[in-house]
Amino acid sequence: MSELTREQAQALIEEVLEVYPEKAKKDRAKHLMVNDKSIEQSKKCITSNRKSLPGVMTQRGCAYAGSKGVVWGPIKDIIDISHGPVGCGAYSRGGRRNYFSGTSGVDSFCDINFTSDFQEKDIVFGGDKKLAKLIDELEGLFPLSKGISVQSECPVGLIGDDIEAVSKKKAVEIGKTIIPVRCEGFRGVSQSLGHHIANDAVRDFIISNRDEQAFEGTPYDVAILGDYNIGGDAWASRILLEEMGLRVVAQWSGDGTLTEMENTPKVKLNLLHCYRSMNYIARHMEEKYNIPWLEYNFFGPTKIKESLREIASHFDEKIQEGAERVIAKYTPAMDAIIAKFKPRLEGKKVMLYVGGLRPRHTVGAYEDLGMEVIGAGYEFAHNDDYDRTMKEMKDATLIYDDVTGYEFEEFVRQLKPDLIGSGIKEKYAFHKMGVPFRQLHSWDYSGPYHGFDGFAIFARDMDMTVNNPCWNMLKAPWLKDEAEGELKAA
Amino acid sequence: MANIMVRKSADGGLSFYLPKRDIEDSITSIEFDSPEKWGGEIKLGNGGVYYIDPIPAPRLPISVRARRVDGVE
Ligand code: SF4
């Protein structure tokens, strides 16, 4: 499909909206836009972070998912209790593939589902006693955990349990940090508020724990915030920072530990990868500890180089030289990858619909491969995310917020992208439509995609998906003959 | 009254953040901006207007109480 003009794109949006009843149409229209680079502030043309409409299919999660699944889950030595019925936790256990080094069940707990498994009687009589008992059991079974977080599911907020009191009492008893997190699923319109609540809990219960303690710092201490180590992403980022001479004190929260988080206020610079889920704590540290923060992007060589240089500019010449050295070291390898894959991927069109940062962060990586992102959207972004996205995207591309199942399918049908990057909920619908698809939440069981090493894998995976011969075999042979016959006849 | 945070943005200007509702915006003008007196009426990029009781110029970012004078949001 050739590139759309602004008018065509606008017409497409209107055509897609046509099926909705008047009210829904009016509401959804506000969430869809055609990109216009000249606009500075996205709020003039796109509405975001609003409640999804009933009846349309949204891909959003809940606040609990944002807190337990995203922010807290990857911290490896804290046990996260999914406090409430059993179901919520089952879907947030290790499914994001946030890797950790450690022994599961001994000193690391990311991939185990701990739940208080509420029954009717817990709803009727309250679950506080059960929580206390659960904490005792955990302490007996997993003595090497460094802390426990209580992640509230919906019912806990509804029946008015006092998890704060239980946590406080038990924390004294077992001598560990216990963090009550009020992230009931019904709070807010998406997982986004869960990130915020989780950050606030970190602020209240973790960040100042070691304020009085001595710390052997160096002038080159940094922390990685908002990297969840999906498929090893944080590791692929960390080695670059270390190679240029920085010392990474903490990883938030992929492969992170409680101690690392407690030590974070001692660093000189916070490096923020996922702005949406961790800007809150970065802001707090900036205000309280005077630590500046910086957003960076480790997808694709162009952006990585930019980011490395920007990070280095906050330090002295030694680090700046380090950054140049790292860039020089990896450039030949990156050039080779681009030389190999670009001819196979050049001109292919991509549509993205992901979560916190990828719809804008991966644009550079696709462009490095000669691909073009023709549509991008977020499940739970806020306007400041769209401000950033509009700069990355080309003019007259589509931007969609909290896109509904129907709209997304319709856009794909009309724009015919060569690749879609989205999540597991979208994956099979598009496979059935015969469109190449990569999961951009969990990297489709691959990864890492961050850093120079990650780009090599990213490029290979995109090629493997787009140029996979299976896409030509989706039509049954007898139907194919017909189609071809028609072609010949015509 | 709402808690807001004022910080220096990368481009040198000031930015506004309202944590309660996760609203971010640029500050287009601030009434008082001298070492002795800082604050007063602040105007936002979205047209909103807030009022901060003037204080001696603080280290930014700072969380302060602000009153909404007029606002889109
Ligand atoms: S919305 Fe409530 S019940 Fe549903 S997954 Fe989230 S916490 Fe659990």
Coordinates of C-alpha atoms and ligand atoms in Angstrom, one line a residue:
Chain A
M1 CA 0.0 0.0 0.0
S2 CA 1.4 3.3 -0.9
E3 CA 1.7 6.1 1.6
L4 CA -1.5 7.8 2.6
T5 CA -2.0 11.5 2.3
R6 CA -3.4 13.3 5.3
E7 CA -6.9 13.4 3.8
Q8 CA -6.9 9.7 3.0
A9 CA -5.8 8.9 6.5
Q10 CA -8.5 11.1 7.9
A11 CA -11.1 9.5 5.6
L12 CA -10.0 6.1 6.8
I13 CA -10.5 7.0 10.4
E14 CA -14.0 8.4 9.6
E15 CA -14.8 5.3 7.6
V16 CA -13.8 3.0 10.4
L17 CA -15.8 5.1 12.9
E18 CA -18.9 4.8 10.8
V19 CA -20.2 1.6 12.4
Y20 CA -20.4 3.0 15.9
P21 CA -23.6 4.5 17.4
E22 CA -23.5 8.3 17.5
K23 CA -22.2 8.6 21.1
A24 CA -19.5 6.0 20.8
K25 CA -18.4 7.5 17.6
K26 CA -18.0 10.8 19.1
D27 CA -16.0 9.4 22.0
R28 CA -13.7 7.2 19.9
A29 CA -13.0 9.9 17.4
K30 CA -11.1 11.7 20.0
H31 CA -8.7 8.8 20.4
L32 CA -7.7 8.5 16.8
M33 CA -5.6 11.0 14.9
V34 CA -3.5 11.6 11.9
N35 CA 0.0 12.6 12.9
D36 CA 1.0 16.2 12.3
K37 CA 4.6 16.9 13.3
S38 CA 4.0 20.6 13.5
I39 CA 1.8 20.2 16.6
E40 CA 3.7 20.4 19.8
Q41 CA 1.0 19.4 22.2
S42 CA -0.9 16.2 21.5
K43 CA -3.8 17.0 23.8
K44 CA -5.2 19.3 21.1
C45 CA -5.8 16.3 18.8
I46 CA -5.8 13.1 20.8
T47 CA -7.4 12.2 24.1
S48 CA -5.8 9.6 26.2
N49 CA -5.9 8.0 29.7
R50 CA -9.7 7.9 29.7
K51 CA -12.1 5.1 30.6
S52 CA -12.6 2.6 27.8
L53 CA -16.1 2.4 26.4
P54 CA -18.2 -0.6 27.4
G55 CA -18.9 -2.9 24.6
V56 CA -15.8 -2.3 22.6
M57 CA -12.9 -4.7 22.9
T58 CA -10.1 -3.0 24.8
Q59 CA -6.7 -4.6 25.4
R60 CA -6.1 -2.8 28.7
G61 CA -5.2 -4.4 32.0
C62 CA -5.9 -3.3 35.5
A63 CA -4.1 -1.4 38.2
Y64 CA -3.1 -4.7 39.9
A65 CA -1.5 -5.9 36.6
G66 CA 0.4 -2.6 36.4
S67 CA 1.7 -3.0 40.0
K68 CA 2.2 -6.7 40.5
G69 CA 2.9 -7.7 36.9
V70 CA 5.0 -4.7 35.7
V71 CA 6.7 -2.9 38.6
W72 CA 6.9 -5.4 41.5
G73 CA 6.9 -8.7 39.8
P74 CA 10.4 -8.6 38.3
I75 CA 12.1 -7.7 41.6
K76 CA 13.6 -11.1 42.3
D77 CA 14.1 -11.3 46.0
I78 CA 10.8 -9.9 47.1
I79 CA 7.8 -12.2 47.3
D80 CA 4.7 -10.6 45.9
I81 CA 1.5 -11.9 47.4
S82 CA -1.4 -11.7 45.1
H83 CA -3.8 -10.9 47.8
G84 CA -7.3 -11.9 46.9
P85 CA -8.8 -14.7 44.7
V86 CA -6.5 -17.0 42.9
G87 CA -7.1 -16.0 39.3
C88 CA -5.5 -12.6 39.0
G89 CA -2.1 -13.9 40.0
A90 CA -2.1 -16.9 37.7
Y91 CA -2.0 -14.6 34.7
S92 CA 0.7 -12.3 36.0
R93 CA 3.2 -15.0 37.0
G94 CA 6.4 -14.9 34.9
G95 CA 4.4 -14.4 31.7
R96 CA 6.3 -11.3 30.8
R97 CA 9.5 -13.3 30.7
N98 CA 11.4 -10.9 32.9
Y99 CA 14.6 -12.9 33.4
F100 CA 16.5 -13.0 36.6
S101 CA 19.7 -14.8 37.8
G102 CA 19.1 -16.8 40.9
T103 CA 17.5 -20.0 42.0
S104 CA 13.7 -19.9 41.8
G105 CA 12.1 -20.8 45.1
V106 CA 15.2 -20.3 47.1
D107 CA 16.4 -16.7 46.6
S108 CA 14.4 -15.6 43.7
F109 CA 10.6 -15.6 43.4
C110 CA 9.6 -14.0 40.1
D111 CA 8.0 -17.0 38.5
I112 CA 6.1 -18.4 41.4
N113 CA 2.5 -17.4 42.1
F114 CA 1.9 -16.6 45.7
T115 CA -1.8 -16.0 46.5
S116 CA -4.0 -15.8 49.5
D117 CA -6.7 -17.6 47.4
F118 CA -9.8 -15.9 48.8
Q119 CA -12.8 -18.0 49.4
E120 CA -16.3 -16.8 50.2
K121 CA -15.6 -16.9 53.9
D122 CA -12.7 -14.5 53.5
I123 CA -14.9 -12.1 51.8
V124 CA -17.5 -12.3 54.5
F125 CA -15.2 -12.3 57.5
G126 CA -12.3 -10.4 56.0
G127 CA -8.9 -11.7 54.9
D128 CA -6.5 -10.1 57.4
K129 CA -6.1 -13.2 59.5
K130 CA -5.4 -15.2 56.4
L131 CA -2.8 -12.7 55.3
A132 CA -1.0 -12.8 58.6
K133 CA -1.0 -16.6 58.4
L134 CA 0.2 -16.5 54.8
I135 CA 3.2 -14.3 55.8
D136 CA 4.2 -16.7 58.5
E137 CA 4.0 -19.6 56.1
L138 CA 6.1 -17.8 53.5
E139 CA 8.7 -17.0 56.1
G140 CA 8.9 -20.6 57.1
L141 CA 9.0 -21.9 53.5
F142 CA 11.2 -19.2 51.9
P143 CA 13.4 -17.8 54.6
L144 CA 15.8 -16.2 52.1
S145 CA 13.3 -13.7 50.7
K146 CA 14.4 -10.2 51.5
G147 CA 10.9 -8.7 51.7
I148 CA 7.2 -9.2 50.9
S149 CA 4.8 -7.1 49.1
V150 CA 1.1 -7.4 49.4
Q151 CA -0.6 -6.7 46.1
S152 CA -4.3 -6.1 46.6
E153 CA -6.7 -7.5 44.2
C154 CA -10.2 -6.0 43.7
P155 CA -12.1 -7.7 46.7
V156 CA -9.5 -6.5 49.2
G157 CA -10.5 -2.9 48.6
L158 CA -14.2 -3.7 48.5
I159 CA -14.4 -5.4 51.8
G160 CA -12.1 -2.9 53.5
D161 CA -9.4 -5.1 54.8
D162 CA -6.6 -3.3 56.7
I163 CA -3.5 -4.7 54.9
E164 CA -1.4 -1.8 56.1
A165 CA -1.9 -2.8 59.8
V166 CA -1.2 -6.5 59.1
S167 CA 1.9 -5.6 57.1
K168 CA 3.2 -3.3 59.8
K169 CA 2.7 -5.8 62.6
K170 CA 4.2 -8.7 60.6
A171 CA 7.2 -6.6 59.4
V172 CA 8.2 -6.1 63.0
E173 CA 7.6 -9.8 63.8
I174 CA 9.7 -11.3 61.0
G175 CA 12.1 -8.4 60.7
K176 CA 11.7 -7.9 57.0
T177 CA 10.3 -5.1 54.8
I178 CA 6.6 -5.8 54.1
I179 CA 5.0 -3.4 51.6
P180 CA 1.2 -3.1 51.4
V181 CA 0.3 -2.0 47.9
R182 CA -3.2 -0.6 47.3
C183 CA -3.4 -1.5 43.6
E184 CA -6.9 -2.9 43.4
G185 CA -7.8 -3.5 39.9
F186 CA -10.7 -1.1 39.8
R187 CA -8.5 1.9 40.5
G188 CA -8.0 4.1 37.5
V189 CA -8.8 3.3 33.8
S190 CA -5.9 1.0 33.0
Q191 CA -2.7 -0.5 34.3
S192 CA -1.2 3.0 34.3
L193 CA -2.5 4.0 37.7
G194 CA -1.1 0.7 39.0
H195 CA 2.4 1.8 38.0
H196 CA 1.8 5.0 39.8
I197 CA 0.6 3.3 42.9
A198 CA 3.5 0.9 42.8
N199 CA 5.9 3.7 42.5
D200 CA 4.3 5.5 45.5
A201 CA 4.6 2.3 47.5
V202 CA 8.3 2.1 46.6
R203 CA 8.7 5.7 47.7
D204 CA 7.0 5.1 51.0
F205 CA 8.5 1.8 52.0
I206 CA 11.8 1.3 50.2
I207 CA 13.5 4.4 48.9
S208 CA 14.6 6.0 52.2
N209 CA 15.5 2.8 54.0
R210 CA 19.2 3.3 53.7
D211 CA 19.4 7.0 53.9
E212 CA 21.5 6.9 57.1
Q213 CA 23.8 4.1 55.9
A214 CA 27.3 4.6 54.6
F215 CA 27.7 3.8 50.9
E216 CA 30.9 3.6 49.0
G217 CA 29.9 5.6 46.0
T218 CA 31.8 6.5 42.8
P219 CA 31.3 9.6 40.7
Y220 CA 30.0 7.2 38.0
D221 CA 27.1 5.6 39.7
V222 CA 23.9 5.3 37.8
A223 CA 20.7 3.3 38.0
I224 CA 18.6 1.8 35.2
L225 CA 14.9 2.6 35.8
G226 CA 12.0 1.1 33.9
D227 CA 13.8 -1.8 32.3
Y228 CA 12.1 -5.0 33.1
N229 CA 14.7 -7.3 31.7
I230 CA 12.3 -8.9 29.2
G231 CA 14.3 -11.7 27.6
G232 CA 17.4 -10.1 29.2
D233 CA 17.0 -6.6 28.0
A234 CA 18.4 -4.9 31.1
W235 CA 21.5 -7.1 30.9
A236 CA 22.1 -6.1 27.2
S237 CA 21.8 -2.5 28.3
R238 CA 23.9 -2.8 31.4
I239 CA 27.0 -4.1 29.6
L240 CA 27.1 -1.0 27.4
L241 CA 26.9 1.3 30.4
E242 CA 29.6 -0.6 32.2
E243 CA 31.8 -0.7 29.1
M244 CA 31.7 3.0 28.9
G245 CA 32.9 3.3 32.5
L246 CA 29.7 3.8 34.5
R247 CA 28.8 1.7 37.5
V248 CA 25.3 0.4 37.5
V249 CA 24.1 0.3 41.1
A250 CA 20.6 -0.8 40.5
Q251 CA 18.2 -2.3 38.0
W252 CA 14.6 -1.4 38.3
S253 CA 13.1 -3.7 38.4
G254 CA 14.1 -6.5 36.0
D255 CA 16.6 -8.8 37.8
G256 CA 16.6 -6.1 40.5
T257 CA 16.8 -6.7 44.3
L258 CA 15.5 -4.9 47.3
T259 CA 19.0 -3.8 48.3
E260 CA 19.7 -2.3 44.9
M261 CA 16.5 -0.3 45.1
E262 CA 17.4 0.9 48.6
N263 CA 20.8 2.1 47.3
T264 CA 19.4 3.9 44.4
P265 CA 19.2 7.3 46.1
K266 CA 23.0 7.2 46.2
V267 CA 23.5 7.3 42.4
K268 CA 24.5 10.4 40.4
L269 CA 22.1 9.9 37.5
N270 CA 18.9 8.0 37.0
L271 CA 18.5 6.5 33.5
L272 CA 14.9 6.1 32.6
H273 CA 13.9 3.7 29.9
C274 CA 10.2 3.3 30.4
Y275 CA 9.0 6.7 31.2
R276 CA 5.4 5.8 31.7
S277 CA 5.9 3.3 34.5
M278 CA 8.7 4.9 36.5
N279 CA 8.8 8.6 35.9
Y280 CA 7.1 8.9 39.3
I281 CA 9.9 7.6 41.3
A282 CA 12.5 9.4 39.2
R283 CA 10.7 12.7 39.9
H284 CA 10.6 11.9 43.6
M285 CA 14.3 11.1 43.7
E286 CA 15.0 14.3 41.8
E287 CA 13.2 16.4 44.3
K288 CA 14.3 14.6 47.5
Y289 CA 17.9 13.6 46.6
N290 CA 18.7 16.0 43.8
I291 CA 19.4 13.2 41.3
P292 CA 18.7 14.3 37.8
W293 CA 17.1 11.8 35.4
L294 CA 17.3 11.2 31.8
E295 CA 15.2 9.3 29.3
Y296 CA 17.1 7.1 26.9
N297 CA 16.3 4.7 24.1
F298 CA 18.3 1.5 23.6
F299 CA 16.5 0.2 20.5
G300 CA 18.4 0.3 17.2
P301 CA 22.0 1.6 16.7
T302 CA 21.0 5.2 15.8
K303 CA 19.1 5.7 19.0
I304 CA 21.6 3.8 21.1
K305 CA 24.4 6.0 19.9
E306 CA 22.4 9.1 20.5
S307 CA 21.5 7.9 24.0
L308 CA 25.0 6.8 24.9
R309 CA 26.3 10.2 24.0
E310 CA 23.6 12.0 25.9
I311 CA 24.2 9.9 29.0
A312 CA 27.9 10.6 28.7
S313 CA 27.3 14.3 28.4
H314 CA 26.3 14.2 32.1
F315 CA 29.7 12.9 33.1
D316 CA 33.4 13.8 32.6
E317 CA 35.7 13.2 29.6
K318 CA 36.6 9.8 30.7
I319 CA 33.0 8.6 30.3
Q320 CA 32.6 10.6 27.1
E321 CA 35.6 8.8 25.6
G322 CA 34.2 5.6 26.9
A323 CA 31.0 6.2 25.0
E324 CA 32.8 6.9 21.8
R325 CA 34.9 3.8 22.4
V326 CA 31.8 1.6 22.8
I327 CA 30.2 3.1 19.8
A328 CA 33.3 2.5 17.7
K329 CA 33.6 -1.0 18.9
Y330 CA 30.0 -2.0 18.0
T331 CA 29.6 0.0 14.8
P332 CA 31.2 -2.5 12.4
A333 CA 29.0 -5.3 13.8
M334 CA 25.9 -3.1 13.5
D335 CA 26.8 -2.1 10.0
A336 CA 27.1 -5.8 9.1
I337 CA 23.7 -6.5 10.5
I338 CA 22.1 -3.7 8.6
A339 CA 23.8 -4.7 5.4
K340 CA 22.5 -8.2 5.9
F341 CA 18.9 -7.5 6.8
K342 CA 18.1 -4.1 5.3
P343 CA 17.8 -5.4 1.7
R344 CA 15.3 -8.0 3.0
L345 CA 13.2 -5.5 5.0
E346 CA 13.6 -2.3 3.1
G347 CA 10.3 -0.5 2.6
K348 CA 8.2 -2.8 4.7
K349 CA 5.5 -1.2 6.6
V350 CA 4.9 -1.7 10.3
M351 CA 2.0 -1.0 12.6
L352 CA 2.5 -1.0 16.4
Y353 CA 0.2 -1.2 19.3
V354 CA 1.9 -1.8 22.6
G355 CA 2.2 -0.4 26.1
G356 CA 4.4 2.1 27.8
L357 CA 7.3 3.1 25.5
R358 CA 7.7 0.7 22.6
P359 CA 5.4 2.4 20.1
R360 CA 7.8 5.3 20.0
H361 CA 11.1 3.7 21.1
T362 CA 11.2 1.0 18.5
V363 CA 10.5 3.4 15.6
G364 CA 14.2 4.2 15.3
A365 CA 15.1 0.5 15.2
Y366 CA 12.7 -0.2 12.4
E367 CA 14.0 2.8 10.5
D368 CA 17.5 1.5 10.9
L369 CA 16.3 -1.6 9.0
G370 CA 14.7 0.5 6.3
M371 CA 11.2 -0.2 7.6
E372 CA 8.6 2.3 8.1
V373 CA 6.1 2.7 11.0
I374 CA 2.8 3.7 9.5
G375 CA 0.7 3.5 12.7
A376 CA 1.4 3.5 16.4
G377 CA -0.7 3.5 19.5
Y378 CA -0.7 2.8 23.2
E379 CA -2.9 0.9 25.5
F380 CA -2.5 3.2 28.4
A381 CA -0.4 6.2 27.5
H382 CA -1.0 9.7 28.7
N383 CA -0.8 12.9 26.7
D384 CA 2.9 13.4 27.4
D385 CA 3.6 10.0 25.8
Y386 CA 1.8 11.1 22.6
D387 CA 3.8 14.4 22.7
R388 CA 6.9 12.3 22.4
T389 CA 5.5 9.9 19.9
M390 CA 4.3 12.6 17.5
K391 CA 7.9 13.7 17.1
E392 CA 9.1 10.2 16.3
M393 CA 6.5 9.4 13.7
K394 CA 6.2 10.6 10.2
D395 CA 3.6 13.0 9.1
A396 CA 0.2 11.5 8.1
T397 CA 0.7 8.3 10.0
L398 CA -2.0 7.0 12.2
I399 CA -2.0 7.4 15.9
Y400 CA -4.6 5.5 17.9
D401 CA -5.2 5.5 21.7
D402 CA -6.6 2.4 23.4
V403 CA -7.6 1.1 20.0
T404 CA -10.5 -1.3 20.0
G405 CA -10.2 -4.7 18.4
Y406 CA -12.5 -3.7 15.6
E407 CA -10.7 -0.5 14.8
F408 CA -7.3 -2.1 14.8
E409 CA -8.4 -4.9 12.5
E410 CA -10.0 -2.5 10.2
F411 CA -7.0 -0.3 10.0
V412 CA -4.9 -3.3 9.2
R413 CA -7.3 -4.5 6.5
Q414 CA -7.1 -1.1 4.8
L415 CA -3.4 -0.2 5.3
K416 CA -2.1 -3.8 4.7
P417 CA 1.1 -3.5 6.8
D418 CA 3.8 -6.0 6.3
L419 CA 4.3 -6.5 10.0
I420 CA 2.3 -5.8 13.2
G421 CA 3.9 -5.5 16.5
S422 CA 1.6 -5.9 19.4
G423 CA 0.6 -8.3 22.2
I424 CA -0.6 -11.8 22.7
K425 CA -4.3 -10.7 22.6
E426 CA -3.9 -9.4 19.1
K427 CA -1.5 -12.0 17.8
Y428 CA -3.8 -14.8 16.7
A429 CA -6.5 -12.6 15.2
F430 CA -3.9 -11.1 12.9
H431 CA -2.3 -14.5 12.2
K432 CA -5.6 -15.6 11.0
M433 CA -5.8 -12.6 8.7
G434 CA -2.5 -13.7 7.3
V435 CA -0.5 -10.7 8.5
P436 CA 3.0 -11.3 9.9
F437 CA 3.0 -10.5 13.6
R438 CA 5.6 -10.1 16.4
Q439 CA 4.7 -9.8 20.0
L440 CA 6.3 -6.6 21.2
H441 CA 5.5 -7.1 24.9
S442 CA 7.4 -10.4 25.5
W443 CA 9.5 -10.3 22.3
D444 CA 7.7 -13.5 21.2
Y445 CA 9.8 -15.7 23.4
S446 CA 12.9 -14.2 22.0
G447 CA 15.0 -11.2 23.0
P448 CA 16.8 -9.3 24.3
Y449 CA 16.0 -6.4 21.9
H450 CA 17.8 -3.6 23.9
G451 CA 21.3 -2.6 23.2
F452 CA 23.6 -3.4 20.4
D453 CA 23.4 -7.2 21.0
G454 CA 19.7 -6.9 21.2
F455 CA 19.5 -5.2 17.8
A456 CA 21.1 -8.2 16.2
I457 CA 18.3 -10.4 17.5
F458 CA 15.7 -7.8 16.7
A459 CA 16.8 -7.6 13.1
R460 CA 16.9 -11.4 12.7
D461 CA 13.5 -11.8 14.3
M462 CA 11.8 -9.2 12.1
D463 CA 13.3 -10.8 9.0
M464 CA 12.2 -14.2 10.2
T465 CA 8.7 -13.0 10.6
V466 CA 8.2 -10.8 7.6
N467 CA 9.9 -13.1 5.1
N468 CA 8.6 -16.3 6.5
P469 CA 7.3 -18.5 3.6
C470 CA 4.3 -19.6 5.7
W471 CA 2.4 -16.4 4.8
N472 CA 2.1 -17.6 1.2
M473 CA 0.5 -20.8 2.3
L474 CA -2.5 -19.5 4.2
K475 CA -4.9 -20.1 1.3
A476 CA -6.1 -23.6 0.8
P477 CA -4.7 -25.0 -2.4
W478 CA -8.1 -25.3 -4.2
L479 CA -9.0 -21.7 -3.3
K480 CA -5.6 -20.6 -4.5
D481 CA -6.1 -22.2 -7.9
E482 CA -9.3 -20.3 -8.3
A483 CA -7.7 -17.0 -7.3
E484 CA -4.8 -17.6 -9.7
G485 CA -7.2 -18.7 -12.4
E486 CA -9.1 -15.5 -12.1
L487 CA -5.9 -13.6 -12.4
K488 CA -5.0 -15.5 -15.5
A489 CA -8.4 -15.0 -17.0
A490 CA -8.2 -11.3 -16.3
Chain B
M1 CA -5.8 23.1 46.7
A2 CA -3.7 20.6 45.0
N3 CA -0.2 19.3 45.4
I4 CA 1.8 20.1 42.3
M5 CA 5.4 19.7 41.3
V6 CA 7.3 22.3 39.4
R7 CA 10.6 21.3 37.7
K8 CA 13.0 22.6 35.2
S9 CA 12.5 21.0 31.9
A10 CA 15.3 20.0 29.5
D11 CA 14.7 23.0 27.3
G12 CA 15.3 25.4 30.3
G13 CA 11.6 26.3 30.9
L14 CA 9.5 25.2 33.7
S15 CA 7.1 22.3 33.7
F16 CA 4.1 21.5 35.8
Y17 CA 3.0 18.2 37.1
L18 CA -0.1 17.3 39.0
P19 CA 0.5 13.8 40.5
K20 CA -3.0 13.2 41.6
R21 CA -4.3 13.2 38.1
D22 CA -1.0 12.6 36.3
I23 CA -1.3 15.8 34.3
E24 CA 1.9 17.2 32.9
D25 CA 2.2 20.5 31.1
S26 CA 4.6 23.3 30.3
I27 CA 4.5 26.5 32.4
T28 CA 4.3 29.4 30.0
S29 CA 4.5 32.2 32.6
I30 CA 5.2 32.6 36.3
E31 CA 4.3 35.8 38.1
F32 CA 7.3 36.1 40.4
D33 CA 10.6 34.7 39.4
S34 CA 13.4 36.4 41.4
P35 CA 15.6 35.0 44.1
E36 CA 13.6 36.7 46.9
K37 CA 10.1 36.0 45.6
W38 CA 9.0 33.1 43.5
G39 CA 5.6 31.8 42.7
G40 CA 2.3 33.6 42.3
E41 CA 0.1 33.0 39.3
I42 CA 1.4 30.4 36.9
K43 CA -0.1 29.9 33.5
L44 CA 0.0 26.5 31.8
G45 CA 0.3 25.5 28.2
N46 CA -3.2 24.1 28.2
G47 CA -4.6 27.4 29.3
G48 CA -5.0 26.5 33.0
V49 CA -4.0 28.9 35.7
Y50 CA -2.8 28.0 39.2
Y51 CA -1.7 30.1 42.1
I52 CA 1.3 29.3 44.4
D53 CA 1.9 31.4 47.5
P54 CA 5.1 33.3 46.8
I55 CA 8.2 32.0 48.5
P56 CA 12.0 32.7 48.2
A57 CA 13.3 31.0 45.0
P58 CA 13.5 27.3 45.8
R59 CA 15.7 24.5 44.5
L60 CA 13.8 22.8 41.7
P61 CA 12.0 20.5 41.4
I62 CA 9.7 21.3 44.3
S63 CA 6.3 20.0 45.4
V64 CA 4.0 22.8 46.5
R65 CA 0.4 23.4 47.3
A66 CA -1.3 25.3 44.6
R67 CA -4.8 26.7 44.1
R68 CA -6.5 26.4 40.8
V69 CA -7.6 29.8 39.6
D70 CA -8.9 28.8 36.2
G71 CA -8.4 25.6 34.3
V72 CA -9.2 23.5 31.4
E73 CA -8.5 20.5 33.6
Ligands
SF4_1 S1 -9.5 -6.2 37.8 FE1 -9.5 -7.0 39.9 S2 -10.2 -9.1 39.7 FE2 -9.6 -8.4 37.6 S3 -7.4 -9.1 37.4 FE3 -7.4 -7.0 38.2 S4 -7.3 -7.2 40.4 FE4 -8.0 -9.2 39.6

